[in-house]
Amino acid sequence: MDTLEQIKVSLKNNPNLNDEIRNKLLELVLIFNKKLPEINLQRLNERLKTVSFGKIGKFERKGTYYYDVYKNQILFSKDLEGNYDIDHMLMKSILQMVTSTNSFTGFESDDRLMALNLAYTEILANYLIGNEGDSDLEEEMLITNLISHIVGKDTMFNSYFSNNGEPIIKAMQDAEVGML
């Protein structure tokens, strides 16, 4: 059975999801796979077996959306005010599940890369599905785009999907040395 078929089965057997959510997640996974067919979806498949949804507490400072990698839970703010694109937010959660190591996602292996990782996830989601709503990371995305020109777009992409922030840090250190 190929990975997409496995994902369909995983979604179908996940008791935490209703049919509407299952169908939406599958639709987004198909878009992801069509645009990035070289990315292995096995980790995503494992995460989709148990992913659940929840709410961000009123006093938690996590923004409007948060993927909890430890609990494998997609969280939304109780007071989701503004014009937010739910498909975009779900695509970000798919990206984070694809790159999940059970303790971090993307290239966030180094805490210094946390904001860069969040913004890069946002940029990838924009590429994959677009964003018809507001973004809480506009400035971070601008800076991330500038940094990607310094470290190299391939370095950013490969670091994100291989869960290794070291090449980014090394490229930034090399660029800093070259500027002295």
C-alpha atoms as an extended CHARMM CRD file, in Angstrom:
* protein
*
       180  EXT
         1         1  MET       CA              0.0000000000        0.0000000000        0.0000000000  PROA      1               0.0000000000
         2         2  ASP       CA              1.4580000000        3.3940000000       -0.9430000000  PROA      2               0.0000000000
         3         3  THR       CA              1.7510000000        6.1930000000        1.5980000000  PROA      3               0.0000000000
         4         4  LEU       CA             -1.3050000000        8.1280000000        0.4080000000  PROA      4               0.0000000000
         5         5  GLU       CA             -3.4500000000        5.0250000000        0.8190000000  PROA      5               0.0000000000
         6         6  GLN       CA             -1.9800000000        4.5190000000        4.2890000000  PROA      6               0.0000000000
         7         7  ILE       CA             -2.8440000000        8.1310000000        5.1200000000  PROA      7               0.0000000000
         8         8  LYS       CA             -6.4630000000        7.5780000000        4.0420000000  PROA      8               0.0000000000
         9         9  VAL       CA             -6.6690000000        4.5590000000        6.3560000000  PROA      9               0.0000000000
        10        10  SER       CA             -5.0080000000        6.4480000000        9.2250000000  PROA      10              0.0000000000
        11        11  LEU       CA             -7.4590000000        9.3200000000        8.9050000000  PROA      11              0.0000000000
        12        12  LYS       CA            -10.4240000000        6.9570000000        8.6680000000  PROA      12              0.0000000000
        13        13  ASN       CA             -9.3510000000        5.1000000000       11.8180000000  PROA      13              0.0000000000
        14        14  ASN       CA             -8.5650000000        8.1830000000       13.9030000000  PROA      14              0.0000000000
        15        15  PRO       CA            -11.3930000000        8.4090000000       16.4760000000  PROA      15              0.0000000000
        16        16  ASN       CA            -10.4950000000       12.0300000000       17.3200000000  PROA      16              0.0000000000
        17        17  LEU       CA            -11.6510000000       13.3640000000       13.9310000000  PROA      17              0.0000000000
        18        18  ASN       CA            -15.0220000000       13.7960000000       12.2870000000  PROA      18              0.0000000000
        19        19  ASP       CA            -15.6190000000       13.1690000000        8.5790000000  PROA      19              0.0000000000
        20        20  GLU       CA            -15.4320000000       16.8540000000        7.6730000000  PROA      20              0.0000000000
        21        21  ILE       CA            -11.9870000000       17.2030000000        9.2710000000  PROA      21              0.0000000000
        22        22  ARG       CA            -10.7940000000       13.8990000000        7.7690000000  PROA      22              0.0000000000
        23        23  ASN       CA            -11.7950000000       15.0450000000        4.2970000000  PROA      23              0.0000000000
        24        24  LYS       CA            -10.2070000000       18.4870000000        4.7470000000  PROA      24              0.0000000000
        25        25  LEU       CA             -6.9190000000       17.0180000000        6.0080000000  PROA      25              0.0000000000
        26        26  LEU       CA             -6.8320000000       14.5260000000        3.1340000000  PROA      26              0.0000000000
        27        27  GLU       CA             -7.4950000000       17.3170000000        0.6330000000  PROA      27              0.0000000000
        28        28  LEU       CA             -4.5880000000       19.3190000000        2.0630000000  PROA      28              0.0000000000
        29        29  VAL       CA             -2.2780000000       16.2800000000        2.1400000000  PROA      29              0.0000000000
        30        30  LEU       CA             -3.0070000000       15.6890000000       -1.5550000000  PROA      30              0.0000000000
        31        31  ILE       CA             -2.1280000000       19.3180000000       -2.3420000000  PROA      31              0.0000000000
        32        32  PHE       CA              1.0660000000       18.9660000000       -0.3070000000  PROA      32              0.0000000000
        33        33  ASN       CA              2.0220000000       15.7470000000       -2.0930000000  PROA      33              0.0000000000
        34        34  LYS       CA              1.2910000000       17.2030000000       -5.5250000000  PROA      34              0.0000000000
        35        35  LYS       CA              3.5080000000       20.2570000000       -4.9380000000  PROA      35              0.0000000000
        36        36  LEU       CA              6.2470000000       18.4960000000       -2.9450000000  PROA      36              0.0000000000
        37        37  PRO       CA              6.1920000000       14.8740000000       -4.1550000000  PROA      37              0.0000000000
        38        38  GLU       CA              9.8050000000       14.2880000000       -3.0940000000  PROA      38              0.0000000000
        39        39  ILE       CA              8.9480000000       14.6670000000        0.6120000000  PROA      39              0.0000000000
        40        40  ASN       CA              8.4340000000       11.4410000000        2.5500000000  PROA      40              0.0000000000
        41        41  LEU       CA              5.0130000000       11.3600000000        4.2220000000  PROA      41              0.0000000000
        42        42  GLN       CA              5.6270000000        8.4570000000        6.6020000000  PROA      42              0.0000000000
        43        43  ARG       CA              5.9500000000       10.6550000000        9.7240000000  PROA      43              0.0000000000
        44        44  LEU       CA              2.7920000000       12.4930000000        8.7080000000  PROA      44              0.0000000000
        45        45  ASN       CA              0.9750000000        9.1860000000        8.3860000000  PROA      45              0.0000000000
        46        46  GLU       CA              2.0090000000        8.1900000000       11.9220000000  PROA      46              0.0000000000
        47        47  ARG       CA              0.8860000000       11.5450000000       13.3360000000  PROA      47              0.0000000000
        48        48  LEU       CA             -2.4610000000       11.4760000000       11.5240000000  PROA      48              0.0000000000
        49        49  LYS       CA             -3.3510000000        8.2150000000       13.2920000000  PROA      49              0.0000000000
        50        50  THR       CA             -3.7440000000       10.0260000000       16.6220000000  PROA      50              0.0000000000
        51        51  VAL       CA             -3.8590000000       13.7780000000       15.9610000000  PROA      51              0.0000000000
        52        52  SER       CA             -6.5760000000       15.6280000000       17.8320000000  PROA      52              0.0000000000
        53        53  PHE       CA             -7.8490000000       19.1800000000       18.1420000000  PROA      53              0.0000000000
        54        54  GLY       CA             -8.0330000000       21.4490000000       21.1440000000  PROA      54              0.0000000000
        55        55  LYS       CA             -8.2020000000       25.0360000000       22.2870000000  PROA      55              0.0000000000
        56        56  ILE       CA             -5.4590000000       27.3530000000       23.4140000000  PROA      56              0.0000000000
        57        57  GLY       CA             -6.1780000000       28.5050000000       26.9460000000  PROA      57              0.0000000000
        58        58  LYS       CA             -7.1460000000       32.0900000000       27.5460000000  PROA      58              0.0000000000
        59        59  PHE       CA             -3.9090000000       32.8470000000       29.3960000000  PROA      59              0.0000000000
        60        60  GLU       CA             -1.5500000000       30.8660000000       27.1650000000  PROA      60              0.0000000000
        61        61  ARG       CA              0.6020000000       33.0320000000       24.9240000000  PROA      61              0.0000000000
        62        62  LYS       CA              0.6620000000       30.8390000000       21.8250000000  PROA      62              0.0000000000
        63        63  GLY       CA             -1.1810000000       33.0280000000       19.3210000000  PROA      63              0.0000000000
        64        64  THR       CA             -4.1840000000       32.0270000000       17.2730000000  PROA      64              0.0000000000
        65        65  TYR       CA             -2.8320000000       28.6450000000       16.2100000000  PROA      65              0.0000000000
        66        66  TYR       CA             -0.3440000000       26.2040000000       17.7230000000  PROA      66              0.0000000000
        67        67  TYR       CA              0.7230000000       22.6460000000       16.9570000000  PROA      67              0.0000000000
        68        68  ASP       CA              1.6920000000       20.8300000000       20.1590000000  PROA      68              0.0000000000
        69        69  VAL       CA              4.3300000000       18.3560000000       18.9900000000  PROA      69              0.0000000000
        70        70  TYR       CA              4.3850000000       16.5160000000       22.3270000000  PROA      70              0.0000000000
        71        71  LYS       CA              0.6280000000       15.8720000000       22.4560000000  PROA      71              0.0000000000
        72        72  ASN       CA              0.1830000000       15.7060000000       18.6610000000  PROA      72              0.0000000000
        73        73  GLN       CA             -2.5890000000       18.2260000000       18.9840000000  PROA      73              0.0000000000
        74        74  ILE       CA             -3.6960000000       21.0980000000       16.7470000000  PROA      74              0.0000000000
        75        75  LEU       CA             -4.8060000000       23.9840000000       18.9280000000  PROA      75              0.0000000000
        76        76  PHE       CA             -6.8170000000       27.0660000000       18.0320000000  PROA      76              0.0000000000
        77        77  SER       CA             -7.4590000000       30.1480000000       20.1140000000  PROA      77              0.0000000000
        78        78  LYS       CA            -10.8260000000       30.2320000000       21.8420000000  PROA      78              0.0000000000
        79        79  ASP       CA            -11.1920000000       33.8310000000       20.7210000000  PROA      79              0.0000000000
        80        80  LEU       CA            -10.1920000000       33.4620000000       17.0760000000  PROA      80              0.0000000000
        81        81  GLU       CA            -10.8340000000       37.0780000000       16.1550000000  PROA      81              0.0000000000
        82        82  GLY       CA             -9.8740000000       38.4490000000       12.7940000000  PROA      82              0.0000000000
        83        83  ASN       CA             -9.8310000000       37.0570000000        9.3140000000  PROA      83              0.0000000000
        84        84  TYR       CA             -7.8800000000       33.7950000000        9.5470000000  PROA      84              0.0000000000
        85        85  ASP       CA             -7.6970000000       31.1340000000        6.8420000000  PROA      85              0.0000000000
        86        86  ILE       CA             -8.3640000000       27.7770000000        8.5180000000  PROA      86              0.0000000000
        87        87  ASP       CA             -7.0320000000       25.8300000000        5.4990000000  PROA      87              0.0000000000
        88        88  HSD       CA             -3.7650000000       27.7360000000        5.8140000000  PROA      88              0.0000000000
        89        89  MET       CA             -3.5410000000       26.9490000000        9.5240000000  PROA      89              0.0000000000
        90        90  LEU       CA             -4.2350000000       23.2750000000        8.8610000000  PROA      90              0.0000000000
        91        91  MET       CA             -1.5500000000       23.2230000000        6.1670000000  PROA      91              0.0000000000
        92        92  LYS       CA              0.9040000000       24.5850000000        8.7270000000  PROA      92              0.0000000000
        93        93  SER       CA             -0.0420000000       21.7250000000       11.0320000000  PROA      93              0.0000000000
        94        94  ILE       CA              0.5300000000       19.2360000000        8.1930000000  PROA      94              0.0000000000
        95        95  LEU       CA              3.9720000000       20.7380000000        7.5920000000  PROA      95              0.0000000000
        96        96  GLN       CA              4.7330000000       20.4480000000       11.2730000000  PROA      96              0.0000000000
        97        97  MET       CA              3.5480000000       16.8410000000       11.4070000000  PROA      97              0.0000000000
        98        98  VAL       CA              5.6260000000       15.9740000000        8.3190000000  PROA      98              0.0000000000
        99        99  THR       CA              8.7270000000       17.3520000000       10.0580000000  PROA      99              0.0000000000
       100       100  SER       CA              7.8940000000       16.2280000000       13.5910000000  PROA      100             0.0000000000
       101       101  THR       CA             10.5990000000       14.5000000000       15.6180000000  PROA      101             0.0000000000
       102       102  ASN       CA              8.2810000000       14.1520000000       18.6380000000  PROA      102             0.0000000000
       103       103  SER       CA             10.1620000000       16.9850000000       20.3500000000  PROA      103             0.0000000000
       104       104  PHE       CA             10.4310000000       19.6730000000       17.6470000000  PROA      104             0.0000000000
       105       105  THR       CA              9.4600000000       20.3780000000       14.0560000000  PROA      105             0.0000000000
       106       106  GLY       CA             11.3770000000       21.6520000000       11.0600000000  PROA      106             0.0000000000
       107       107  PHE       CA             14.8430000000       22.9690000000       11.8620000000  PROA      107             0.0000000000
       108       108  GLU       CA             13.9500000000       24.0790000000       15.3850000000  PROA      108             0.0000000000
       109       109  SER       CA             16.5980000000       21.6860000000       16.7640000000  PROA      109             0.0000000000
       110       110  ASP       CA             18.2890000000       24.8350000000       18.0340000000  PROA      110             0.0000000000
       111       111  ASP       CA             16.2280000000       27.3070000000       20.0920000000  PROA      111             0.0000000000
       112       112  ARG       CA             17.8850000000       30.1940000000       18.2460000000  PROA      112             0.0000000000
       113       113  LEU       CA             15.9340000000       29.1220000000       15.1540000000  PROA      113             0.0000000000
       114       114  MET       CA             12.4430000000       29.1060000000       16.7210000000  PROA      114             0.0000000000
       115       115  ALA       CA             11.1000000000       32.3010000000       15.0890000000  PROA      115             0.0000000000
       116       116  LEU       CA             12.8080000000       31.4540000000       11.8000000000  PROA      116             0.0000000000
       117       117  ASN       CA             11.1920000000       28.0040000000       11.8600000000  PROA      117             0.0000000000
       118       118  LEU       CA              7.7140000000       29.4110000000       12.5300000000  PROA      118             0.0000000000
       119       119  ALA       CA              8.0690000000       31.9590000000        9.7250000000  PROA      119             0.0000000000
       120       120  TYR       CA              9.4430000000       29.3740000000        7.2970000000  PROA      120             0.0000000000
       121       121  THR       CA              6.4730000000       27.1110000000        8.0670000000  PROA      121             0.0000000000
       122       122  GLU       CA              4.2120000000       30.0630000000        7.2700000000  PROA      122             0.0000000000
       123       123  ILE       CA              6.0650000000       30.7070000000        3.9930000000  PROA      123             0.0000000000
       124       124  LEU       CA              5.7890000000       27.0530000000        2.9520000000  PROA      124             0.0000000000
       125       125  ALA       CA              2.0770000000       27.0110000000        3.7830000000  PROA      125             0.0000000000
       126       126  ASN       CA              1.6450000000       30.1510000000        1.6670000000  PROA      126             0.0000000000
       127       127  TYR       CA              3.3740000000       28.3890000000       -1.2130000000  PROA      127             0.0000000000
       128       128  LEU       CA              1.3020000000       25.2290000000       -0.8390000000  PROA      128             0.0000000000
       129       129  ILE       CA             -2.1930000000       26.6120000000       -0.2410000000  PROA      129             0.0000000000
       130       130  GLY       CA             -1.9980000000       30.3960000000       -0.1120000000  PROA      130             0.0000000000
       131       131  ASN       CA             -3.4890000000       32.4670000000        2.6610000000  PROA      131             0.0000000000
       132       132  GLU       CA             -6.8070000000       34.2280000000        2.3100000000  PROA      132             0.0000000000
       133       133  GLY       CA             -6.6160000000       35.6040000000        5.8340000000  PROA      133             0.0000000000
       134       134  ASP       CA             -4.4720000000       37.4540000000        8.3010000000  PROA      134             0.0000000000
       135       135  SER       CA             -0.9920000000       36.3880000000        9.3300000000  PROA      135             0.0000000000
       136       136  ASP       CA              0.5860000000       36.9480000000       12.7140000000  PROA      136             0.0000000000
       137       137  LEU       CA              4.0720000000       36.5220000000       11.2230000000  PROA      137             0.0000000000
       138       138  GLU       CA              4.3900000000       39.1940000000        8.5100000000  PROA      138             0.0000000000
       139       139  GLU       CA              7.6140000000       40.7220000000        9.8300000000  PROA      139             0.0000000000
       140       140  GLU       CA              9.1330000000       37.3360000000       10.6150000000  PROA      140             0.0000000000
       141       141  MET       CA              8.4240000000       36.1840000000        7.0490000000  PROA      141             0.0000000000
       142       142  LEU       CA             10.1900000000       39.2500000000        5.6200000000  PROA      142             0.0000000000
       143       143  ILE       CA             13.2580000000       38.5540000000        7.7380000000  PROA      143             0.0000000000
       144       144  THR       CA             13.1390000000       34.8450000000        6.8920000000  PROA      144             0.0000000000
       145       145  ASN       CA             13.0980000000       35.6660000000        3.1840000000  PROA      145             0.0000000000
       146       146  LEU       CA             16.1630000000       37.8800000000        3.6490000000  PROA      146             0.0000000000
       147       147  ILE       CA             17.9510000000       35.1720000000        5.6410000000  PROA      147             0.0000000000
       148       148  SER       CA             17.1240000000       32.5900000000        2.9610000000  PROA      148             0.0000000000
       149       149  HSD       CA             19.0340000000       34.7370000000        0.4610000000  PROA      149             0.0000000000
       150       150  ILE       CA             22.0430000000       34.7140000000        2.7710000000  PROA      150             0.0000000000
       151       151  VAL       CA             22.0520000000       31.0120000000        3.6990000000  PROA      151             0.0000000000
       152       152  GLY       CA             20.5680000000       29.7460000000        0.4460000000  PROA      152             0.0000000000
       153       153  LYS       CA             17.0300000000       28.6540000000       -0.3190000000  PROA      153             0.0000000000
       154       154  ASP       CA             18.1020000000       25.0220000000       -0.7500000000  PROA      154             0.0000000000
       155       155  THR       CA             19.8060000000       25.0910000000        2.6490000000  PROA      155             0.0000000000
       156       156  MET       CA             16.6120000000       26.3520000000        4.2920000000  PROA      156             0.0000000000
       157       157  PHE       CA             14.4490000000       23.7840000000        2.5190000000  PROA      157             0.0000000000
       158       158  ASN       CA             16.7560000000       20.8320000000        3.1620000000  PROA      158             0.0000000000
       159       159  SER       CA             17.3140000000       21.8430000000        6.7890000000  PROA      159             0.0000000000
       160       160  TYR       CA             13.5740000000       22.0970000000        7.3690000000  PROA      160             0.0000000000
       161       161  PHE       CA             12.7240000000       18.6800000000        5.9830000000  PROA      161             0.0000000000
       162       162  SER       CA             15.7880000000       16.9500000000        7.4700000000  PROA      162             0.0000000000
       163       163  ASN       CA             15.2740000000       18.4830000000       10.9400000000  PROA      163             0.0000000000
       164       164  ASN       CA             18.7620000000       19.9150000000       11.0300000000  PROA      164             0.0000000000
       165       165  GLY       CA             19.3230000000       23.5800000000       11.8470000000  PROA      165             0.0000000000
       166       166  GLU       CA             23.1200000000       23.3170000000       11.8330000000  PROA      166             0.0000000000
       167       167  PRO       CA             23.5720000000       24.1700000000        8.1110000000  PROA      167             0.0000000000
       168       168  ILE       CA             21.5890000000       27.3830000000        8.6390000000  PROA      168             0.0000000000
       169       169  ILE       CA             23.6150000000       28.4150000000       11.6760000000  PROA      169             0.0000000000
       170       170  LYS       CA             26.8730000000       27.5650000000        9.8870000000  PROA      170             0.0000000000
       171       171  ALA       CA             25.8610000000       29.5570000000        6.7790000000  PROA      171             0.0000000000
       172       172  MET       CA             24.9420000000       32.5760000000        8.9320000000  PROA      172             0.0000000000
       173       173  GLN       CA             28.2350000000       32.3370000000       10.8170000000  PROA      173             0.0000000000
       174       174  ASP       CA             30.1400000000       32.0610000000        7.5160000000  PROA      174             0.0000000000
       175       175  ALA       CA             28.2930000000       35.1030000000        6.1500000000  PROA      175             0.0000000000
       176       176  GLU       CA             29.0920000000       37.0690000000        9.3090000000  PROA      176             0.0000000000
       177       177  VAL       CA             32.7830000000       36.1980000000        9.0450000000  PROA      177             0.0000000000
       178       178  GLY       CA             32.7640000000       37.2680000000        5.3950000000  PROA      178             0.0000000000
       179       179  MET       CA             31.3980000000       40.6780000000        6.3600000000  PROA      179             0.0000000000
       180       180  LEU       CA             34.2270000000       41.5630000000        8.7410000000  PROA      180             0.0000000000
